Coordinates of C-alpha atoms and ligand atoms in Angstrom, one line a residue:
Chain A
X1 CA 110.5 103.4 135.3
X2 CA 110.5 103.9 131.5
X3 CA 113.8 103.7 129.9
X4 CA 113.4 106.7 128.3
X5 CA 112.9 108.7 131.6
X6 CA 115.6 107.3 132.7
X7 CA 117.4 108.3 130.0
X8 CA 116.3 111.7 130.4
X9 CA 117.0 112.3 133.4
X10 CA 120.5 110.6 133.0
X11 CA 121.7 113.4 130.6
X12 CA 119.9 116.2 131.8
X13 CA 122.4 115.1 135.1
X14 CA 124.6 114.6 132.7
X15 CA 124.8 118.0 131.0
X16 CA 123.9 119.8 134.3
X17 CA 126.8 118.5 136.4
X18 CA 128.8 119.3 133.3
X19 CA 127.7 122.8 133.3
X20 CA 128.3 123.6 137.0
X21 CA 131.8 121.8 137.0
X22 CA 132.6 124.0 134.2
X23 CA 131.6 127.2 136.0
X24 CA 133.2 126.2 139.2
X25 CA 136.1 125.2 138.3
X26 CA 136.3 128.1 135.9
X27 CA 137.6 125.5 133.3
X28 CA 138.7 127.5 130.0
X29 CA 136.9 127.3 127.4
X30 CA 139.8 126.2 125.1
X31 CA 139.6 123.0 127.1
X32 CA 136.2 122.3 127.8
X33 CA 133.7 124.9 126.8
X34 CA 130.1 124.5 129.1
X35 CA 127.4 122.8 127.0
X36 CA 125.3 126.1 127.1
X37 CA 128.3 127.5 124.6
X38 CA 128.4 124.5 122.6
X39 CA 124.5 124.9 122.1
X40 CA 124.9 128.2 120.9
X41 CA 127.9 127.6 118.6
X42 CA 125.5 124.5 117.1
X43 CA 122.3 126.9 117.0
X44 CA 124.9 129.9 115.2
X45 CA 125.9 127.2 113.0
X46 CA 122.5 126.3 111.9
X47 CA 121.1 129.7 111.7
X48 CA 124.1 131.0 109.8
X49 CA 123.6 128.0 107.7
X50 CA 127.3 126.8 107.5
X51 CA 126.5 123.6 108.9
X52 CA 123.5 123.0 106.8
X53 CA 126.1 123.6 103.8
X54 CA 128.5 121.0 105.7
X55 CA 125.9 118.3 106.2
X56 CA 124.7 119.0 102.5
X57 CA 128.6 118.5 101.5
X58 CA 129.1 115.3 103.4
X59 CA 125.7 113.8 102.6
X60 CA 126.6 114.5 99.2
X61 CA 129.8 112.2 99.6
X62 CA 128.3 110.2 102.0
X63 CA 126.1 109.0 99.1
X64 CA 127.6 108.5 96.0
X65 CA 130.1 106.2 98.3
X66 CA 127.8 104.4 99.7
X67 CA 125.5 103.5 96.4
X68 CA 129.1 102.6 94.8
X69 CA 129.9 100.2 98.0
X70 CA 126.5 98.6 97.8
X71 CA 126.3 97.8 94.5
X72 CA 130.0 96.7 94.5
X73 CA 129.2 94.6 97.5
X74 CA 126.5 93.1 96.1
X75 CA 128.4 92.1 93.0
X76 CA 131.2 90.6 95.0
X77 CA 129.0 88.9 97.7
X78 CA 127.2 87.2 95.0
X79 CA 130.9 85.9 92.8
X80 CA 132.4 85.0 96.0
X81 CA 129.6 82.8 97.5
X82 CA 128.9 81.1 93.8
X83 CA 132.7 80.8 92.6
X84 CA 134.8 78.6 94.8
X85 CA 138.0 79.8 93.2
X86 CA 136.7 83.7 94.3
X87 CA 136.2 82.6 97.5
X88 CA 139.8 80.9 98.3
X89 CA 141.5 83.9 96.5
X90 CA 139.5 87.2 96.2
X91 CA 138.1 86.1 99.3
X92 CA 141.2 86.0 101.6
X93 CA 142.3 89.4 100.1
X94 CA 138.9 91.3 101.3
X95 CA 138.9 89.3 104.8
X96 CA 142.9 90.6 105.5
X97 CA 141.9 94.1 104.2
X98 CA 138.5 94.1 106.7
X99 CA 141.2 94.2 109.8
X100 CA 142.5 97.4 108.1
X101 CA 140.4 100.1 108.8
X102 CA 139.9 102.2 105.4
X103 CA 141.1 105.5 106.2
X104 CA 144.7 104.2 105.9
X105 CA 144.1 104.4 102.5
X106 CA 143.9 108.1 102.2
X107 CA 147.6 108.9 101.3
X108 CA 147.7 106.5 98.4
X109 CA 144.2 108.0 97.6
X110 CA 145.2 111.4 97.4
X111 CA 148.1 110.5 95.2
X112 CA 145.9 108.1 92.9
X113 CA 142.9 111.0 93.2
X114 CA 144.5 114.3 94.2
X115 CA 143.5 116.3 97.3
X116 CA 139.3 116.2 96.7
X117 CA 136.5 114.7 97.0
X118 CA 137.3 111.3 94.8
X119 CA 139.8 110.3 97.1
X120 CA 137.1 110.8 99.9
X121 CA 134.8 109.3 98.4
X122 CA 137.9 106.3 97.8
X123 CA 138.0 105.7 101.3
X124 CA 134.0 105.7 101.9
X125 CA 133.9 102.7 99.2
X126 CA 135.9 100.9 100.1
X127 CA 135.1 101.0 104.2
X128 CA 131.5 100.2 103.1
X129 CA 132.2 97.8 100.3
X130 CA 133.9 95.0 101.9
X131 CA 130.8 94.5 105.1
X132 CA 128.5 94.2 102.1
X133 CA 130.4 91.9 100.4
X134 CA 131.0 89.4 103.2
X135 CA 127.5 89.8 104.2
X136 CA 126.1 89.1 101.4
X137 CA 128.5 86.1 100.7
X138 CA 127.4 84.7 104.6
X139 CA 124.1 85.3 102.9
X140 CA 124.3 83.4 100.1
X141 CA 125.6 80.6 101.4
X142 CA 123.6 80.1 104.3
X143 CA 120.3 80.4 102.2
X144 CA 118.3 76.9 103.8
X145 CA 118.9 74.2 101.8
X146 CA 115.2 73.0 102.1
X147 CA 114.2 76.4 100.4
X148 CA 116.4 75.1 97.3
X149 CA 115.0 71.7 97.5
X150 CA 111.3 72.6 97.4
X151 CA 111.7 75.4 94.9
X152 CA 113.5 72.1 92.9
X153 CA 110.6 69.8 93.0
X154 CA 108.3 72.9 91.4
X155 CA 110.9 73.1 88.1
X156 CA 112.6 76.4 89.1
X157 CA 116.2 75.9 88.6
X158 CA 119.8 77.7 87.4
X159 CA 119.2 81.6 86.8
X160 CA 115.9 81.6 88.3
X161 CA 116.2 79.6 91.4
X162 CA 119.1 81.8 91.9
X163 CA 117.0 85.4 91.4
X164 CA 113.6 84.0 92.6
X165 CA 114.6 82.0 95.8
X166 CA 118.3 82.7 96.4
X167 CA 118.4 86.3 96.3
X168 CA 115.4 86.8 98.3
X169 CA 116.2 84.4 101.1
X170 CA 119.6 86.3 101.9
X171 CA 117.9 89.6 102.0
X172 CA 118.2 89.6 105.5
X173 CA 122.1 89.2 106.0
X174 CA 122.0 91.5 103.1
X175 CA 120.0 94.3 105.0
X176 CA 122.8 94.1 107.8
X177 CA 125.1 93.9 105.4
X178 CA 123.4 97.9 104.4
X179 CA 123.2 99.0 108.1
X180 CA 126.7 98.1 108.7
X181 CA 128.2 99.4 105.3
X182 CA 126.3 102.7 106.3
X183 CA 128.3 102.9 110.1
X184 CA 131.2 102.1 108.0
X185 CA 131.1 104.7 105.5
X186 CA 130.2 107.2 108.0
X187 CA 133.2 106.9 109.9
X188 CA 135.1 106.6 106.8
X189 CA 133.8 109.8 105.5
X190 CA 134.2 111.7 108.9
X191 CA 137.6 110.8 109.1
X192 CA 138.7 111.5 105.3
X193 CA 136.9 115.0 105.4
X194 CA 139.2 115.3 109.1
X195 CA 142.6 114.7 106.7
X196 CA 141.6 116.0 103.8
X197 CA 139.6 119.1 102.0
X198 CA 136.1 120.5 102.8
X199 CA 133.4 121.3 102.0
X200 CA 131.9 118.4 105.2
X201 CA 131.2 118.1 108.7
X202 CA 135.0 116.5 109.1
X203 CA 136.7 119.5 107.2
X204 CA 134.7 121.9 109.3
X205 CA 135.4 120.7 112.4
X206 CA 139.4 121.0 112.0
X207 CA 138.9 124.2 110.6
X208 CA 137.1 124.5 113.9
X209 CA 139.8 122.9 115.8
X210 CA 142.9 125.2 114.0
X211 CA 140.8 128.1 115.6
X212 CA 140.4 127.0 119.0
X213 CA 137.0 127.1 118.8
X214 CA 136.2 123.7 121.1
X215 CA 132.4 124.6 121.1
X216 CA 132.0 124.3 117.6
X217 CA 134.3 121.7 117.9
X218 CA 132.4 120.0 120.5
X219 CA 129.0 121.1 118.7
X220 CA 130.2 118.9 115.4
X221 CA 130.8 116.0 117.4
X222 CA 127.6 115.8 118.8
X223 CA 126.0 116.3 115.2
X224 CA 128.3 113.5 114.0
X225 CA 127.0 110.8 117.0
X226 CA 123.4 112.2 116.5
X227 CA 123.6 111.6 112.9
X228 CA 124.9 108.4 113.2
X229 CA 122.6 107.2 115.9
X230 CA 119.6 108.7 114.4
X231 CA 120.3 106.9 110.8
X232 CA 121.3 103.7 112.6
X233 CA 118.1 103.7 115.1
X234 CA 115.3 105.3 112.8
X235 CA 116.1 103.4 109.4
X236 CA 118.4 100.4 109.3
X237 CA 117.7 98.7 112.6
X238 CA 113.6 99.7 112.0
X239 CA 114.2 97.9 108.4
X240 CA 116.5 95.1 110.0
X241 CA 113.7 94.2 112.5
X242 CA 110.7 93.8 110.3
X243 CA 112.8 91.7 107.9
X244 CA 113.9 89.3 110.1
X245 CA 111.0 89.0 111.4
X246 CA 109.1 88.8 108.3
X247 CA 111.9 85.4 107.9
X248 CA 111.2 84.4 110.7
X249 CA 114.3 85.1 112.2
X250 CA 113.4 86.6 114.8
X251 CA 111.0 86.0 118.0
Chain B
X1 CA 102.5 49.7 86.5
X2 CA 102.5 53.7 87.6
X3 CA 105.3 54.1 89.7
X4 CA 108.3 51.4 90.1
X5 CA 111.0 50.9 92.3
X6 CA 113.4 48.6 90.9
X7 CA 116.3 47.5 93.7
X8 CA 117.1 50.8 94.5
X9 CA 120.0 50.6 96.5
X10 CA 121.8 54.0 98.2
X11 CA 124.8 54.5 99.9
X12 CA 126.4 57.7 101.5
X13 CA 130.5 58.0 101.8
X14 CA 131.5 60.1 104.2
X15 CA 135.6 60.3 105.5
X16 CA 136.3 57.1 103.4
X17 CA 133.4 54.9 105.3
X18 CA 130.7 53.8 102.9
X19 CA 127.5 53.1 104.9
X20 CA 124.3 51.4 102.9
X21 CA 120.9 52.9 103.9
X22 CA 118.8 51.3 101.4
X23 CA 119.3 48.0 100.4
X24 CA 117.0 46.2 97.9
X25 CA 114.1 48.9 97.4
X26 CA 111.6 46.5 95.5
X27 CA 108.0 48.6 95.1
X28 CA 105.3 49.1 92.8
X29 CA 102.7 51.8 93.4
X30 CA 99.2 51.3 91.3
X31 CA 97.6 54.8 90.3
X32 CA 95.2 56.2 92.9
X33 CA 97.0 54.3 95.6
X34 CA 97.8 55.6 99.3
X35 CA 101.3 53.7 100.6
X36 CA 102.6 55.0 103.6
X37 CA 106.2 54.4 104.3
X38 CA 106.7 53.0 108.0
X39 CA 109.8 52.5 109.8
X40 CA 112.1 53.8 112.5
X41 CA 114.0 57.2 112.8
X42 CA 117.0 56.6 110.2
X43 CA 115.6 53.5 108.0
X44 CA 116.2 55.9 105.1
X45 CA 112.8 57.1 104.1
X46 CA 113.6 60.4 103.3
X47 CA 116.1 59.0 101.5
X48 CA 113.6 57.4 98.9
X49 CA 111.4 59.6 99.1
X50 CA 114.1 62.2 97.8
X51 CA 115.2 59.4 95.5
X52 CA 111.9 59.5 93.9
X53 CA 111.5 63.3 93.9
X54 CA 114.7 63.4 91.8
X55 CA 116.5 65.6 94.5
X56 CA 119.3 62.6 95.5
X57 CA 119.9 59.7 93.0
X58 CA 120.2 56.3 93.5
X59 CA 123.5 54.5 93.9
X60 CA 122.3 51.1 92.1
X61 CA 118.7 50.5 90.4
X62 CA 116.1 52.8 89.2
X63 CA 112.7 54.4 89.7
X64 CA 109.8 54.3 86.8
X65 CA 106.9 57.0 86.7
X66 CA 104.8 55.7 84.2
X67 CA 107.3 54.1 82.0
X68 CA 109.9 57.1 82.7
X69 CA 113.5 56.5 84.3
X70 CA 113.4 59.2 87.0
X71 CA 116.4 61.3 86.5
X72 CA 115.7 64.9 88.0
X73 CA 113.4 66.6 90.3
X74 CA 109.9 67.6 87.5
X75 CA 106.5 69.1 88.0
X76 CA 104.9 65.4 88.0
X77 CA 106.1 64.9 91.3
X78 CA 104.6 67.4 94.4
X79 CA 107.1 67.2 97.7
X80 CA 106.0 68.4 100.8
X81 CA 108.4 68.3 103.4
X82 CA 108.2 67.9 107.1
X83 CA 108.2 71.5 107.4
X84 CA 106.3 73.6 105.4
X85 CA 109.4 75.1 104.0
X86 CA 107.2 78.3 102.5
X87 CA 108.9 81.4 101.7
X88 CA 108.7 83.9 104.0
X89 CA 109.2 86.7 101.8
X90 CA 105.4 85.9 99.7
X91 CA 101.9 85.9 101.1
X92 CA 100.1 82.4 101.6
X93 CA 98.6 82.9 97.7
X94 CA 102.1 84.1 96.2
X95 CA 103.8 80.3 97.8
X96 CA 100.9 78.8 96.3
X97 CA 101.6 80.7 93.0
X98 CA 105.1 80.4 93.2
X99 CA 105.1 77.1 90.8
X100 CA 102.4 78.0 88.5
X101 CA 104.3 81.4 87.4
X102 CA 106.2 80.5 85.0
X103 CA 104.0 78.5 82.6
X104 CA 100.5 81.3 83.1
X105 CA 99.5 84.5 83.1
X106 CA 99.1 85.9 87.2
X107 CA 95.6 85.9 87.1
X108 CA 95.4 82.5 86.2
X109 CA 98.1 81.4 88.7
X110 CA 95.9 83.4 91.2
X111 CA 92.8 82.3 90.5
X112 CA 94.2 78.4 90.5
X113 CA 96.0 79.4 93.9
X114 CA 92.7 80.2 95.6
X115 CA 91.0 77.4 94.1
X116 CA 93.7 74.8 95.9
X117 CA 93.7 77.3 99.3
X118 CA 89.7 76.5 99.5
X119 CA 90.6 73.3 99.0
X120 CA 92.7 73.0 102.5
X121 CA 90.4 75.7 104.5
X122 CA 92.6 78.4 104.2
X123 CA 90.7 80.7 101.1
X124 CA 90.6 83.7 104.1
X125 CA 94.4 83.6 104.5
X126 CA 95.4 84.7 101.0
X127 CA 96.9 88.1 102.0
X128 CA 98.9 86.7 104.9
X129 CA 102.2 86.1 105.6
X130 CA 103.6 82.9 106.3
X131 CA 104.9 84.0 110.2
X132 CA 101.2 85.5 110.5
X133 CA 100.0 81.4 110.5
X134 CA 100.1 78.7 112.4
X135 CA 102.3 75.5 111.9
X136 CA 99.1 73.6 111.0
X137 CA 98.4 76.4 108.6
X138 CA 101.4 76.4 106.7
X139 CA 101.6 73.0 106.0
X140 CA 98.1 73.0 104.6
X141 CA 99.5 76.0 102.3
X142 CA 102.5 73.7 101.6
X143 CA 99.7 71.1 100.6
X144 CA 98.2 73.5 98.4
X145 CA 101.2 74.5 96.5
X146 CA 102.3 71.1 96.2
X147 CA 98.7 70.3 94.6
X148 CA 98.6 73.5 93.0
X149 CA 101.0 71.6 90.0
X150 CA 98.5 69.0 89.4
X151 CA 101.0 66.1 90.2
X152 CA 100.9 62.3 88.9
X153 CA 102.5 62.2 92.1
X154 CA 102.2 63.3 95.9
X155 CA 105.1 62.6 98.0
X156 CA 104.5 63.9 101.7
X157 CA 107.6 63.6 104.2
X158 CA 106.3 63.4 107.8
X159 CA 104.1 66.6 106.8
X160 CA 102.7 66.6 110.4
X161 CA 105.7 65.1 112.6
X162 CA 105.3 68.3 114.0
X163 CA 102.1 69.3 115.2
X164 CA 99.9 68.3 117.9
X165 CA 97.4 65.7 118.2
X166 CA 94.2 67.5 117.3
X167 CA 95.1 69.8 114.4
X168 CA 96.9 66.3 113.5
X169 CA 93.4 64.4 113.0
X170 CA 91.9 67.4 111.3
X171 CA 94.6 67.8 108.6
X172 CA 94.4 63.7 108.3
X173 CA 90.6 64.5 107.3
X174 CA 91.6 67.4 104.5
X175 CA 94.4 65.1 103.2
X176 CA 91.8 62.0 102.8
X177 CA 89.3 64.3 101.3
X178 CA 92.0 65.7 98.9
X179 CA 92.8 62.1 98.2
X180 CA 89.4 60.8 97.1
X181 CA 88.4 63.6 95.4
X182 CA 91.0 64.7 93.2
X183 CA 92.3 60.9 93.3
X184 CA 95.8 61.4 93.3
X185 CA 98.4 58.5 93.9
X186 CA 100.5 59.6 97.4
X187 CA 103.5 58.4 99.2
X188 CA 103.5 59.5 102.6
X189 CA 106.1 58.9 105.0
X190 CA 105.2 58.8 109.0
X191 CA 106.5 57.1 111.9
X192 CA 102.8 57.0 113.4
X193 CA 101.3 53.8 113.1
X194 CA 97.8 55.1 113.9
X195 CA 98.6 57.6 110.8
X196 CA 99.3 55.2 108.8
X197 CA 96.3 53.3 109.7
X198 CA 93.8 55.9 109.2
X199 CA 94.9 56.8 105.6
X200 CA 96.7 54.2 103.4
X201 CA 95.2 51.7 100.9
X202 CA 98.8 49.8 102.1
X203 CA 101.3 50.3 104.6
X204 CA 105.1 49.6 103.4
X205 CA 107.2 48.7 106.6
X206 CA 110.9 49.1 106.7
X207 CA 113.9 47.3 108.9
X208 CA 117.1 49.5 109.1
X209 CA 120.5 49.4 109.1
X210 CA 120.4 49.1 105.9
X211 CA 116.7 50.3 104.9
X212 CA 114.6 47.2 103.6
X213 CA 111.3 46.3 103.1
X214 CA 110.1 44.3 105.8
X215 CA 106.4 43.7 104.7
X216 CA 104.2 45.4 102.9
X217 CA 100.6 45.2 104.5
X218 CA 97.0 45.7 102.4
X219 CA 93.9 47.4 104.1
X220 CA 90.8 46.5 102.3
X221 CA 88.8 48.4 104.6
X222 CA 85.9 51.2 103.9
X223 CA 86.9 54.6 104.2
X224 CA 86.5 56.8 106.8
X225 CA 88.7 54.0 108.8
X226 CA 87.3 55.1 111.9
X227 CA 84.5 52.3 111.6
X228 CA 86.3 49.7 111.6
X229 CA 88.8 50.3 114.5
X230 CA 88.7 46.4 115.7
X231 CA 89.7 45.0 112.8
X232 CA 92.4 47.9 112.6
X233 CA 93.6 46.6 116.1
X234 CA 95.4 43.6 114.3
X235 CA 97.4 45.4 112.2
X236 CA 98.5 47.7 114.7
X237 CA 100.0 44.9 117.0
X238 CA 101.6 43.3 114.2
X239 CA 103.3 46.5 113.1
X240 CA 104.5 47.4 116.5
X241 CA 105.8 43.7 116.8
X242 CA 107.8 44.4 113.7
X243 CA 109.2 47.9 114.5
X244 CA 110.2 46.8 118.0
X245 CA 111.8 43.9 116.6
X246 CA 113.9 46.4 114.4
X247 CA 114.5 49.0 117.4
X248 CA 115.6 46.3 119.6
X249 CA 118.0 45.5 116.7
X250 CA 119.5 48.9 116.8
X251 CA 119.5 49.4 120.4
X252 CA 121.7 46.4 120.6
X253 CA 123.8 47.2 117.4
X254 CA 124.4 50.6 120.0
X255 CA 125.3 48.2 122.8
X256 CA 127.8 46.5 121.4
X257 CA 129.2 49.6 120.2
X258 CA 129.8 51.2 122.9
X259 CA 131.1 48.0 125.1
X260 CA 133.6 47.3 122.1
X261 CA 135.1 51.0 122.8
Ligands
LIG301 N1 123.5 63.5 102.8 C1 123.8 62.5 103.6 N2 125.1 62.1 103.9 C2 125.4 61.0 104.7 N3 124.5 60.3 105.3 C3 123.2 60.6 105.1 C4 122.8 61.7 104.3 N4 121.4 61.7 104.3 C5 121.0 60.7 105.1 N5 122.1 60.0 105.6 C6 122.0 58.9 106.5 O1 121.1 58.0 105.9 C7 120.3 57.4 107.0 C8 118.8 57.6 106.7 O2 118.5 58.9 106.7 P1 117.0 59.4 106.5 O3 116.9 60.8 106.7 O4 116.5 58.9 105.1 O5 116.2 58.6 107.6 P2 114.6 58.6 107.9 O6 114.1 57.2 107.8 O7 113.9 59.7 107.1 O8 114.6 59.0 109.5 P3 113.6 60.0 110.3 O9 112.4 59.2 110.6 O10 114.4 60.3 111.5 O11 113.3 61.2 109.4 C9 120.7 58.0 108.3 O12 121.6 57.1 108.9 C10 121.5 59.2 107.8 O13 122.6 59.4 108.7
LIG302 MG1 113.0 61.6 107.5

């Protein structure tokens, strides 16, 4: 069978066994609303065009963040895998803060920022920033040293070795380095828009939540994961895949 | 004389322990000459042939290219490696272009890039992709680029350790077609006797541990060598004499090694 029957026919069983637990068990819906309500709460939300305005609000965000983190990443990536002093200091630094996740920042960001969308936007950077950079350092540095040595014997050498035969050879650590910055920031962002201000997806589901209204809470949750997996499957791993295999990377 | 080797001696330290590979490099290389470079896995031929690229230096003596100390890698010298070492990210033309950029316009680059790619059989492959050809393939493009410089120079590396017997013979009979027609002096490492056989105008075989010279053999014979297979015979016993001689050296150095443990 095709994966992707099976996969149908795992959540149809899914949703339907949900559905008829709900209605036998008479669960309330401040608990565990059926998926039929949560549909309709997503389709209200849609065609009242709040969540449009929420997804336009976090995109928004989601953005600027992630352009910031990717350049900064690149920037850093580039010092720390060039500069050995970088690497031994700076370097340590971003590796302890990577076991931190980024939305612990968010009191000292709302102080720093106030209670808007810079200090959001705080968090989203630096989430996404610090996968780029150390991707893009791994990158760097593991650039085949036979790659360097041929482009040595045709005269290429200092700046442009480093932008015509460097650079390009790590683009593949570099485009994992983008698809995880992007899983990063999207979690970041979700949670910052959960403890902070709206407008966003995050806000709008604990407004959601401070109303009891679990289908809408529920419906956000599933927009969130689509969202995510959508992104993740259609663009970065699509990308990913015909880069390393353009390398040669990959079988 | 074109290209000197004056007792070119290398050593690598590593934790503390100095080992010599090559001891004593004594060579002279006439213009239009083909010298392989014989000898067994870790005789340091690599090593001189990365001397002479200008990608490692030597520890004690130097190498002259037509009167010039060799301090750096330089345009005079082509390398191709043992593997084709393209980049993956440009087409077959765009590696092939990749060392004329700088110094002419794109068209010109291009137009020389297709000129060296007919050269090696592979003027329909322009617009591919490195991954989209074969092994045999890319190191015929890794030919081109390397002629594509217009080299005093052509140092090859084991470019076909890796590929199978019959695209093996074919690529023997582009690289001795390139050789008498653009008349280029070569260096070409192998650890193929019959290789070394079918192309060279001498064959330069080396003891290790450390790398030496242990004779240096002249083939006045008519080219395509296949006519003259007989006489060839000779030479090929003589050399396999020689190399066992040195494997059995290093098999026993092993021995001892391991018994004294
Ligand atoms: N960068 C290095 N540092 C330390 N030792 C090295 C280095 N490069 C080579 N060697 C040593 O020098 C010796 C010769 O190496 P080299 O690669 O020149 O051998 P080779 O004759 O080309 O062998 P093969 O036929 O297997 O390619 C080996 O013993 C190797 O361990
Ligand atoms: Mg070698």
């Amino acid at each position: 069978m095709q994966p992707a029957v099976k996969r149908v026919i795992f959540y149809v069983l899914l949703f339907g066994i949900w559905q008829v637990a709900v209605y036998l068990f008479d669960v309330s819906p401040a608990l565990l609303p059926a998926p039929t309500d949560i549909f309709v709460s997503l389709y209200e939300g849609f065609s009242n065009l709040t969540l449009v305005y929420d997804l336009v609000a976090s995109f928004r965000r989601l953005f600027i963040g992630l352009a910031i983190a990717l350049v900064l990443g690149l920037l850093l990536g580039v010092l720390l895998a060039k500069s050995k002093t970088a690497d031994e200091t700076l370097g340590s630094l971003i590796l302890a803060l990577q076991s931190v996740p980024s939305i612990v920042w968010l009191p000292l960001a709302i102080m720093w920022f106030g209670l808007n969308e810079m200090a959001v936007i705080f968090i989203v950077v630096l989430g996404a920033t610090i996968v780029m950079t150390i991707n893009v350092r791994t990158g760097i540095i593991n650039v085949p040293p036979l790659f360097i040595k041929a482009a040595k014997t045709m005269n290429y050498r200092g700046f442009r070795l480093f932008s015509k035969v460097t650079i390009p050879a790590s683009i593949p650590y570099a485009v994992t380095g983008m698809r995880l910055a992007w899983a990063f920031a999207w979690r970041a962002l979700m949670a910052g828009e959960l403890l902070s201000t709206g407008p966003g997806l995050g806000y709008s589901l604990r407004f959601a939540s401070d109303f009891g209204d679990m289908s809408r809470v529920i419906a956000i949750m599933l927009l969130i994961m689509l969202i995510g997996i959508i992104v993740d499957l259609l663009f970065f791993q699509r990308i990913e895949k015909k880069v390393l295999r353009k390398w040669g990377l990959a079988t | 004389m074109f290209l000197s080797m004056n007792n070119v001696h290398k050593s690598f330290t590593n934790n503390d322990k100095t080992e010599l590979v090559l001891s004593d490099i004594q060579l002279d290389v006439k213009e239009g000459e083909f010298v392989s470079i014989l000898g067994p896995s870790g005789c340091g031929k690599s090593t001189l042939l990365s001397i002479v690229a200008g990608l490692a230096h030597a520890t004690e003596g130097s190498i002259e290219l037509e009167g010039k100390t060799i301090k750096g890698p330089c345009k005079e010298r082509g390398m191709v490696f043992q593997q084709a070492a393209l980049f993956p990210w440009l087409t077959v033309e765009e590696n092939v272009m990749f060392p004329l950029l700088p110094d002419m316009s794109k068209k010109e680059a291009q137009q020389k890039a297709h000129q060296y790619l007919q050269m090696v059989q592979l003027g329909a492959y322009t617009k591919h992709s490195p991954h989209e050809i074969s092994g045999g393939m890319q190191q015929r493009v890794a030919i081109a680029r390397a002629l594509a410089m217009d080299p005093a120079l052509l140092l090859m590396d084991e470019p076909f350790g890796a590929l199978d017997e019959q695209t093996r013979s074919r690529l023997h009979e582009i690289v001795e077609k390139i050789f008498l027609e653009t008349k280029k002096t070569i260096l070409f490492v192998t650890h193929s006797i019959a290789e070394s056989l079918k192309l060279s105008d001498r064959i330069v075989v080396m003891g290790t541990q450390p790398g030496t010279i242990l004779e240096v053999i002249e083939l006045n014979f008519p080219r395509p060598r296949s006519q003259s297979k007989e006489e060839l015979l000779y030479y090929e016993e003589k050399i396999q004499a020689l190399l066992k001689s040195e494997i059995d050296k290093v098999t026993e150095k092993e021995q001892n090694h391991a018994a004294s443990r």
